[in-house]
Short mmCIF file of C-alpha atoms and ligand atoms in Angstrom, two decimals:
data_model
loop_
_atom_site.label_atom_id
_atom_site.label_comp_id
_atom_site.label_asym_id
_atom_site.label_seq_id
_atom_site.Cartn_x
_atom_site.Cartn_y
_atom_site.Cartn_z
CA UNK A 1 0.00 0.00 0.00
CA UNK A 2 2.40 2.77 1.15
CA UNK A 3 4.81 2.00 -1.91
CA UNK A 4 2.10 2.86 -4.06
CA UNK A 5 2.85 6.21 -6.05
CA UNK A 6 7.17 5.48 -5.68
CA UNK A 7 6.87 3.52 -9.18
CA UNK A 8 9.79 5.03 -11.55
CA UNK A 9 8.16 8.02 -13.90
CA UNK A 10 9.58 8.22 -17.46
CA UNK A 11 12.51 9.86 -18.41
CA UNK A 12 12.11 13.44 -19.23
CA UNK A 13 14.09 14.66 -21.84
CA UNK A 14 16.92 16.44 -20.99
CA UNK A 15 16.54 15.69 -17.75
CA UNK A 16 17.94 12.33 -17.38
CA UNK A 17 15.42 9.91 -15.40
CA UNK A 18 14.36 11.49 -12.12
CA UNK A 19 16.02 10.32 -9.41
CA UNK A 20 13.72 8.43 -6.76
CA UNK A 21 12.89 11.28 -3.56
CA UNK A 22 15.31 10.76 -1.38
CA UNK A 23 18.12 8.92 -3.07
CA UNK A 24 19.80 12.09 -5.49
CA UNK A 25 22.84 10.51 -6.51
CA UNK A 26 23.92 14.42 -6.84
CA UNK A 27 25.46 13.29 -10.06
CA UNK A 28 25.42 16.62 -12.49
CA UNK A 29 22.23 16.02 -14.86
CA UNK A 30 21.51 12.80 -13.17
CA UNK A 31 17.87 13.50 -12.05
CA UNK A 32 15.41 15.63 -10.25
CA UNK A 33 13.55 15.11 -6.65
CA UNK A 34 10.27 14.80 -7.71
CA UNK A 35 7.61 16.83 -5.81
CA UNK A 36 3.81 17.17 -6.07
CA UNK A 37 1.69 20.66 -5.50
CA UNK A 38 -1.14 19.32 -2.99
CA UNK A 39 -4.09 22.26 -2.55
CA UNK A 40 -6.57 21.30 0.38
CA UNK A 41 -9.44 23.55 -0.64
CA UNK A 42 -11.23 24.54 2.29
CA UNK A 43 -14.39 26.94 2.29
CA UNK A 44 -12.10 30.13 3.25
CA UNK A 45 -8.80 29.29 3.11
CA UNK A 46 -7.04 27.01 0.67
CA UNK A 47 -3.78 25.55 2.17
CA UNK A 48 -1.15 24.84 -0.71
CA UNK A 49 1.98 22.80 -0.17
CA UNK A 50 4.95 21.38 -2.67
CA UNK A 51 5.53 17.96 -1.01
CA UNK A 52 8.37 15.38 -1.73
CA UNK A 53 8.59 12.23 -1.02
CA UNK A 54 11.69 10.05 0.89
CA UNK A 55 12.86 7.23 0.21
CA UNK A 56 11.45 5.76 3.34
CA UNK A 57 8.17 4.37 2.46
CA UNK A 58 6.66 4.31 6.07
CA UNK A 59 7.83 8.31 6.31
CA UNK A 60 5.98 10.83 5.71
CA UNK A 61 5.72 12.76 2.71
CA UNK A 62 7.89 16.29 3.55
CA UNK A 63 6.54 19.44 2.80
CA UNK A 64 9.12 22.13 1.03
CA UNK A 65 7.02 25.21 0.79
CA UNK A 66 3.62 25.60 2.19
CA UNK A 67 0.81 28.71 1.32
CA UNK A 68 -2.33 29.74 2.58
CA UNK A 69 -4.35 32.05 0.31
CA UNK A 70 -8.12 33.08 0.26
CA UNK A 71 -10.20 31.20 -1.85
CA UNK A 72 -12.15 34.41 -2.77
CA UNK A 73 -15.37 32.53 -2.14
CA UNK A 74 -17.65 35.66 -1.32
CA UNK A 75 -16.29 36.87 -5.14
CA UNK A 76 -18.47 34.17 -6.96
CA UNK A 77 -17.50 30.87 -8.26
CA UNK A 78 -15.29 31.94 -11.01
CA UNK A 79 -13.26 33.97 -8.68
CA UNK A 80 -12.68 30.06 -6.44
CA UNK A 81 -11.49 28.85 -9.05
CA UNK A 82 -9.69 31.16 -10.19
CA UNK A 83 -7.93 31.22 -6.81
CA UNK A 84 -7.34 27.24 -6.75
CA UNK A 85 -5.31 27.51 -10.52
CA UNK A 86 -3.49 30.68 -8.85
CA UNK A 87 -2.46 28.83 -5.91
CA UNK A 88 -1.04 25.97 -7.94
CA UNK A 89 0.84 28.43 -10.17
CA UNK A 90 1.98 30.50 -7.12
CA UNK A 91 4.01 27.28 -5.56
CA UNK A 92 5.05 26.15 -9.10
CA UNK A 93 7.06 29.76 -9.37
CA UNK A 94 8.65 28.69 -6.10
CA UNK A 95 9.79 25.02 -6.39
CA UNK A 96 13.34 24.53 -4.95
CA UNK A 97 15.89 24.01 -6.69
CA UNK A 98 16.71 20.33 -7.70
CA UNK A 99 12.75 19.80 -7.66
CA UNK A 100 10.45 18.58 -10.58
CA UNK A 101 6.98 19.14 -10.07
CA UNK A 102 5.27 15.54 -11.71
CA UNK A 103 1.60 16.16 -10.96
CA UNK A 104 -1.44 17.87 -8.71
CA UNK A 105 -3.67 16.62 -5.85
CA UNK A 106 -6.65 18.25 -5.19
CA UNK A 107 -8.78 17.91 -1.28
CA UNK A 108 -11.87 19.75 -1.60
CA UNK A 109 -15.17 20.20 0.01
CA UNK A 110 -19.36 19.51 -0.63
CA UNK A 111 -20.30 16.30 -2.42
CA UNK A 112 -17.62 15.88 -4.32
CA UNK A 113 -17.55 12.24 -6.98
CA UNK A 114 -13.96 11.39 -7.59
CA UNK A 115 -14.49 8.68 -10.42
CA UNK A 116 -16.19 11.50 -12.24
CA UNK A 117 -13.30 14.40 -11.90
CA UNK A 118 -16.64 16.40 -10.54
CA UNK A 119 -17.67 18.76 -8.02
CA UNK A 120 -21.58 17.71 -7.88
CA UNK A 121 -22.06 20.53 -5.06
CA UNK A 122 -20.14 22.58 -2.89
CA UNK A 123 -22.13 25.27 -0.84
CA UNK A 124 -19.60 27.55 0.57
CA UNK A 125 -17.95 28.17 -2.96
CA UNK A 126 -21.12 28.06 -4.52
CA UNK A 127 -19.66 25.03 -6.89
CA UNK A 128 -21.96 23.03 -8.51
CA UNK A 129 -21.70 19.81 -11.27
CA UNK A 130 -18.00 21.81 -11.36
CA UNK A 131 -15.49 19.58 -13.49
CA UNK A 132 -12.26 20.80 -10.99
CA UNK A 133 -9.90 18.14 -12.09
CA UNK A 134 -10.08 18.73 -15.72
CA UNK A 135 -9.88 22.21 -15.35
CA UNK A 136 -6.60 21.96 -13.29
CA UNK A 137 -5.17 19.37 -15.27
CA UNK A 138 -5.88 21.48 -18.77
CA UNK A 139 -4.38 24.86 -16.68
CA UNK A 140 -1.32 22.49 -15.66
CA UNK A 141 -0.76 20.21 -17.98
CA UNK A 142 0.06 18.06 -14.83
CA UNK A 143 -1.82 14.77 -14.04
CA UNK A 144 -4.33 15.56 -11.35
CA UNK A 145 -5.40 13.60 -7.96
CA UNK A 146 -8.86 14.29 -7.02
CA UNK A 147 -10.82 14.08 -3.96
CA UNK A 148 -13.41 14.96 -1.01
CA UNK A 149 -11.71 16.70 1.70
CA UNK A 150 -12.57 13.77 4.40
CA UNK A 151 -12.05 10.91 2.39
CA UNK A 152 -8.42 12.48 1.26
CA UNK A 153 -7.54 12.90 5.21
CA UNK A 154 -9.04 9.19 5.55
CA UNK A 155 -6.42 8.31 2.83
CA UNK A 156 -3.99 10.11 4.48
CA UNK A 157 -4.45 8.23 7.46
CA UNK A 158 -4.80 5.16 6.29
CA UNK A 159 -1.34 5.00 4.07
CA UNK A 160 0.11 7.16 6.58
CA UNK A 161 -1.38 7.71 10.11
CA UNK A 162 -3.80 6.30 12.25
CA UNK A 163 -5.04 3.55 10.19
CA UNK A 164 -2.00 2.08 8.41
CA UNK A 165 -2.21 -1.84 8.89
CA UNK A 166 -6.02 -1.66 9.30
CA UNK A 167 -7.13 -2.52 5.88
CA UNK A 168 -10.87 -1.72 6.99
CA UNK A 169 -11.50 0.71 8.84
CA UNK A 170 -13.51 4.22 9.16
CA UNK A 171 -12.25 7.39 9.64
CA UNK A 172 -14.19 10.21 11.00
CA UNK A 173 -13.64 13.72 10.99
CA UNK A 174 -15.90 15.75 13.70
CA UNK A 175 -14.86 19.63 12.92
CA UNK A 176 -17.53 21.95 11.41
CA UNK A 177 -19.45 18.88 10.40
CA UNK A 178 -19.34 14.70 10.73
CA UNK A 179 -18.30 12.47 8.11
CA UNK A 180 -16.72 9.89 7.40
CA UNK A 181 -14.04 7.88 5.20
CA UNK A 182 -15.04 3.76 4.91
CA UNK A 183 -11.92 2.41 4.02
CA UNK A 184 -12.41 -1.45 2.90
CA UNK A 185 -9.73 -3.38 1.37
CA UNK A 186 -7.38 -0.46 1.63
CA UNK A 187 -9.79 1.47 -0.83
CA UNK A 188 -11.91 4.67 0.13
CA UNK A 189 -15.53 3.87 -0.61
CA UNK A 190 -16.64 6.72 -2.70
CA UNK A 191 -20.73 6.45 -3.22
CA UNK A 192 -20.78 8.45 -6.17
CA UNK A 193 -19.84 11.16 -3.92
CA UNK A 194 -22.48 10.38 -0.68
CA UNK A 195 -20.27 7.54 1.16
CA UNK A 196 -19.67 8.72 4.77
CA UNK A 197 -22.12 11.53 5.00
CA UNK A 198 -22.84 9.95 8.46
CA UNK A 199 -23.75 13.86 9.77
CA UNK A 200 -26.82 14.41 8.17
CA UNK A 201 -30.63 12.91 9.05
CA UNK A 202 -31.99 10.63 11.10
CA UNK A 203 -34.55 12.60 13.08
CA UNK A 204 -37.36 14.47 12.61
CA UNK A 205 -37.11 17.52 14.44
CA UNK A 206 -34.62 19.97 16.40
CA UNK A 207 -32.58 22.60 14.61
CA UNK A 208 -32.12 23.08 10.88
CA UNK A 209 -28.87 21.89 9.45
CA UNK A 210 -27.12 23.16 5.88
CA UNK A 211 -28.31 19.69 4.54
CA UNK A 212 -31.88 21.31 4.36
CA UNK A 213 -32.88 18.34 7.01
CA UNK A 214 -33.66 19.16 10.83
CA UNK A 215 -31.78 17.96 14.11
CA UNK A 216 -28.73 16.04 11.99
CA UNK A 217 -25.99 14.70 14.37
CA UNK A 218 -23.50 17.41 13.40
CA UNK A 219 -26.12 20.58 14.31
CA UNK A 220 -25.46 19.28 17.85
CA UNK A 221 -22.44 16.88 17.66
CA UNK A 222 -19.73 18.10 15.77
CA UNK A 223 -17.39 20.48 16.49
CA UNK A 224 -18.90 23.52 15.63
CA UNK A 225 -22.05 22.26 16.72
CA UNK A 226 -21.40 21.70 20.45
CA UNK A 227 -20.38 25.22 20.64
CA UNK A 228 -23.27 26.60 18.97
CA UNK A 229 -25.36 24.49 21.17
CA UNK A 230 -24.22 26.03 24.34
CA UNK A 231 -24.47 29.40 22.97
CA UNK A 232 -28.39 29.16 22.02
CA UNK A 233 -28.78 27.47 25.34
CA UNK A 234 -26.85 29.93 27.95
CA UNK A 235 -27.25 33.23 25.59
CA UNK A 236 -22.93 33.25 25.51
CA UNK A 237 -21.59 35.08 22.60
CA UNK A 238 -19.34 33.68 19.91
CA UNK A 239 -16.24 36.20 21.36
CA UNK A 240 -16.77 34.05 24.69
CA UNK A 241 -17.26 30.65 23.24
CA UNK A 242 -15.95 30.13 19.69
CA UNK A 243 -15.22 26.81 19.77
CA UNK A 244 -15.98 23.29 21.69
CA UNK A 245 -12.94 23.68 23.60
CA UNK A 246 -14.18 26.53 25.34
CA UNK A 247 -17.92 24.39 26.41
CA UNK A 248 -15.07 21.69 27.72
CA UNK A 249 -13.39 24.12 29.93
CA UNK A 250 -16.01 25.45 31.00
CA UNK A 251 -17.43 21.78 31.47
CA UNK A 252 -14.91 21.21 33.54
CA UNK A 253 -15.64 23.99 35.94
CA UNK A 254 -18.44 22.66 36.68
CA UNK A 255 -20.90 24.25 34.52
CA UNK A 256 -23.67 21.82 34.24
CA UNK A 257 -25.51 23.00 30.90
CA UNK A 258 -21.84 22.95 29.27
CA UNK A 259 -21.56 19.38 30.52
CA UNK A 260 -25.05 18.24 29.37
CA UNK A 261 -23.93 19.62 25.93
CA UNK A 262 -20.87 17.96 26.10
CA UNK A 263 -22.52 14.48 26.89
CA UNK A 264 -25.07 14.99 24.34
CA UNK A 265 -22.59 15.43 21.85
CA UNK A 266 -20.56 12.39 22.78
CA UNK A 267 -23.27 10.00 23.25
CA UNK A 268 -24.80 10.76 19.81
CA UNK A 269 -21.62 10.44 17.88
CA UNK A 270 -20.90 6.99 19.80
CA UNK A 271 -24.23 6.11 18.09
CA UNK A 272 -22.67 6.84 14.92
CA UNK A 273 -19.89 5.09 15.26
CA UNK A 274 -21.79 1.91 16.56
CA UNK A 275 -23.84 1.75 13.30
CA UNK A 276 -21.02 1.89 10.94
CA UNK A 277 -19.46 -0.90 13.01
CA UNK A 278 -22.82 -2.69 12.92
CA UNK A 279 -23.23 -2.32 9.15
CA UNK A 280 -19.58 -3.24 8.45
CA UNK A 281 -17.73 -4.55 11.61
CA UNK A 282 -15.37 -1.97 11.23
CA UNK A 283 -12.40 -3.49 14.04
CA UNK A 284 -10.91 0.33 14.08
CA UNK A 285 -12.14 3.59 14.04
CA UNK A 286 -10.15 6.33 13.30
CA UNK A 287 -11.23 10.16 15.11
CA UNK A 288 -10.08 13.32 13.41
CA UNK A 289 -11.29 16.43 12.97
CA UNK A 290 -10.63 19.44 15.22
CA UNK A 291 -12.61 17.79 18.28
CA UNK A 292 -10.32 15.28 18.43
CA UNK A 293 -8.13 17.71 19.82
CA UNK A 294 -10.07 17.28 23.10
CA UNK A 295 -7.81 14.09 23.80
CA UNK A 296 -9.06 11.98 26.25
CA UNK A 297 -11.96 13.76 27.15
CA UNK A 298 -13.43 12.98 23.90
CA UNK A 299 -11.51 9.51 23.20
CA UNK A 300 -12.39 7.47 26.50
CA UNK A 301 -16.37 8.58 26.62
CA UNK A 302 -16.84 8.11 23.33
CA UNK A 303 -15.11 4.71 23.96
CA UNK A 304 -17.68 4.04 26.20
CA UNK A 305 -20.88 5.28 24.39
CA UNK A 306 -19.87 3.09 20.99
CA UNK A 307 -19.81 -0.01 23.62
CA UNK A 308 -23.31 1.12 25.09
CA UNK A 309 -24.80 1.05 21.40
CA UNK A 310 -23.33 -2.60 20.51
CA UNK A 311 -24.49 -6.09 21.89
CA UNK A 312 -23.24 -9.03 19.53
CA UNK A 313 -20.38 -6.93 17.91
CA UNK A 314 -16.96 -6.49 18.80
CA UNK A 315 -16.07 -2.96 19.96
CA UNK A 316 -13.80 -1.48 17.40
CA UNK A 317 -10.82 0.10 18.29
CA UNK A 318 -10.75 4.00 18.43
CA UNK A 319 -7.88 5.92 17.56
CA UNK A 320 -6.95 9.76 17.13
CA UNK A 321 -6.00 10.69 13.37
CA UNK A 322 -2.39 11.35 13.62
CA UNK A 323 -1.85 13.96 11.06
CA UNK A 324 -4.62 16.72 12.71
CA UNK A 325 -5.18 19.81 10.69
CA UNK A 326 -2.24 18.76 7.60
CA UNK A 327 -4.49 15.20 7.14
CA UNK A 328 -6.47 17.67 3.82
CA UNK A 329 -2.89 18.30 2.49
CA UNK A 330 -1.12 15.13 2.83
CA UNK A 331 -4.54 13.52 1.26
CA UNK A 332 -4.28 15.92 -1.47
CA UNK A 333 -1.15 14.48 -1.60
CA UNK A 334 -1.36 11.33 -2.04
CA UNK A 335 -3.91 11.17 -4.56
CA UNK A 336 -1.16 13.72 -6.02
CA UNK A 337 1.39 11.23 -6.21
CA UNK A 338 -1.55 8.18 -7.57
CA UNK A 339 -2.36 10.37 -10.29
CA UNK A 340 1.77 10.32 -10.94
CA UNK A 341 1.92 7.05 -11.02
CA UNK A 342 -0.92 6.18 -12.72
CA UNK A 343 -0.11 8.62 -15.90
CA UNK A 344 3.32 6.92 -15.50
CA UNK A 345 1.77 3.82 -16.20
CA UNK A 346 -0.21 4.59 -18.85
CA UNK A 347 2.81 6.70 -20.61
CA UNK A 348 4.02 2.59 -20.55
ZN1 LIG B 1 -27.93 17.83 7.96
#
């Protein structure tokens, strides 16, 4: 699995055969590191990074040179876009020395189908039935990875984090929303762009969510939800509480509606987690996502609520995503580096 994408590329003329990352015999004309640009497109911010790769398959990929730029949402569509081609062409004016730039990876938000090169919807960039990769890879020239922001960190993790050995396995990102990556056979289930949408529905009432639907999981149990929560329930503004971490603390002095919120929160998403394991006997669970940054007060009670929601099945094993906030841009890496190798092959 984690040698995939460290196949030898072609010769380029002139160039001499590049070198494999890590191993630059320093030999004059003998080669080039080869690098990837990978862009994790957020809804504000896109993060940009040239990336190499060692020699060291079990390393992680290294990043040279790393951006964050505006994706100029509130400008219209055209302007996102716009922004995602200048962010590539920003870091290709800036690759090091020694470096060849051999392709693109792309991490980007909405309901995004990666067999299809297309953004079907994406609300904050107001993208819709967008073809992204094509329109890279025509800007470029480069071959382009494609992918939905979670399942890219879930591929991240699983070739190089949290879930590398696990073969099947979910990862779950709890930040602004919930989703997740089902990772069978060492292969992201994709859905035509809906796999792992495990935020949205299931009841029939509370507060509206972006999905149109009313009391979804992550309006109360994500990230951004549990501080909203506590907000509309104690009348604290967003300068006080911005983010969960704040209803923790404050959980943790003793504040009772904070810890009701807190519990809430936990015990819904160990639901979630139960029914993917029920569904699919998922043996580990990987937890990413800015909440995960609670540690052990999120990790051991939501140990405990996924056991309270199973009976026959094993309890999977939970573990933190190791790559936190970079797991969009070494995702958008990797598929990077399997578009690389995949052109490579067909250039066979
Ligand atoms: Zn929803």
């Amino acid at each position: 699995m984690v040698g995939e994408g460290q196949l030898a590329v072609p010769a380029v003329p002139g160039l001499g055969p590049p070198s494999h990352a890590g191993t630059a015999t320093g030999a004059p004309g003998a080669g080039l590191r080869r690098a990837v640009i990978a862009l994790d497109v957020g809804g504000t911010d896109i993060k940009s990074a040239i990336v190499t790769r060692g020699s060291d398959p079990d390393a992680l990929d290294e990043i040279l040179v790393e951006r964050v730029t505006s994706t100029r949402a509130a400008d219209g569509p055209g302007a996102s876009v716009a922004a995602v081609l200048a962010a590539v062409e920003t870091l290709r004016a800036e690759v090091p020395a020694g470096y060849q730039v051999l392709g693109v990876g792309l991490a980007v938000p909405g309901t995004v189908d990666e067999s299809a090169g297309l953004v079907v919807s994406a609300e904050n960039l107001d993208w819709v039935d967008l073809p992204l990769r094509k329109v890279v890879a025509d800007a470029t020239g480069l071959p382009v990875g494609f992918g939905h922001d979670v399942r890219a960190g879930g591929l991240a993790e699983a070739r190089l984090g949290a879930g590398r050995g696990a073969p099947d396995h979910a990862y779950v990102s709890i930040g602004t929303g919930i989703a997740a990556a089902v990772v069978l056979h060492g292969q992201v289930y994709v859905g035509g762009g809906y796999a792992g949408e495990i935020g949205h529905g299931g009841t029939h009432g509370g507060a509206p969510c972006a999905c149109g639907g009313t009391g979804c999981a992550e309006t109360f149990a994500s990230a951004a939800g549990i501080a909203r929560s506590y907000r509309e329930l104690t009348g604290a503004t967003a300068d006080e509480v911005p983010g969960s971490a704040e209803v923790l603390a404050r959980a943790h002095a003793g504040d009772t509606v904070a810890r009701q919120v807190w519990d809430r929160a936990i015990d819904r998403l160990g639901e979630l987690v139960a029914d993917m394991v029920r569904l699919l006997a998922l043996p580990v669970v990987v937890i990413g996502g800015g909440l995960v940054r609670a540690g052990e007060d999120l990790m051991v009670p939501l140990d405990a609520a996924v056991r309270s929601y199973l009976t026959i099945h094993p309890a999977p094993r939970l573990v933190p995503a190791t790559l936190g906030s970079a797991a969009g841009t070494y995702g958008a890496s990797v598929l990077a580096w399997d578009a690389v190798t995949a052109a490579a092959l067909e250039a066979l």
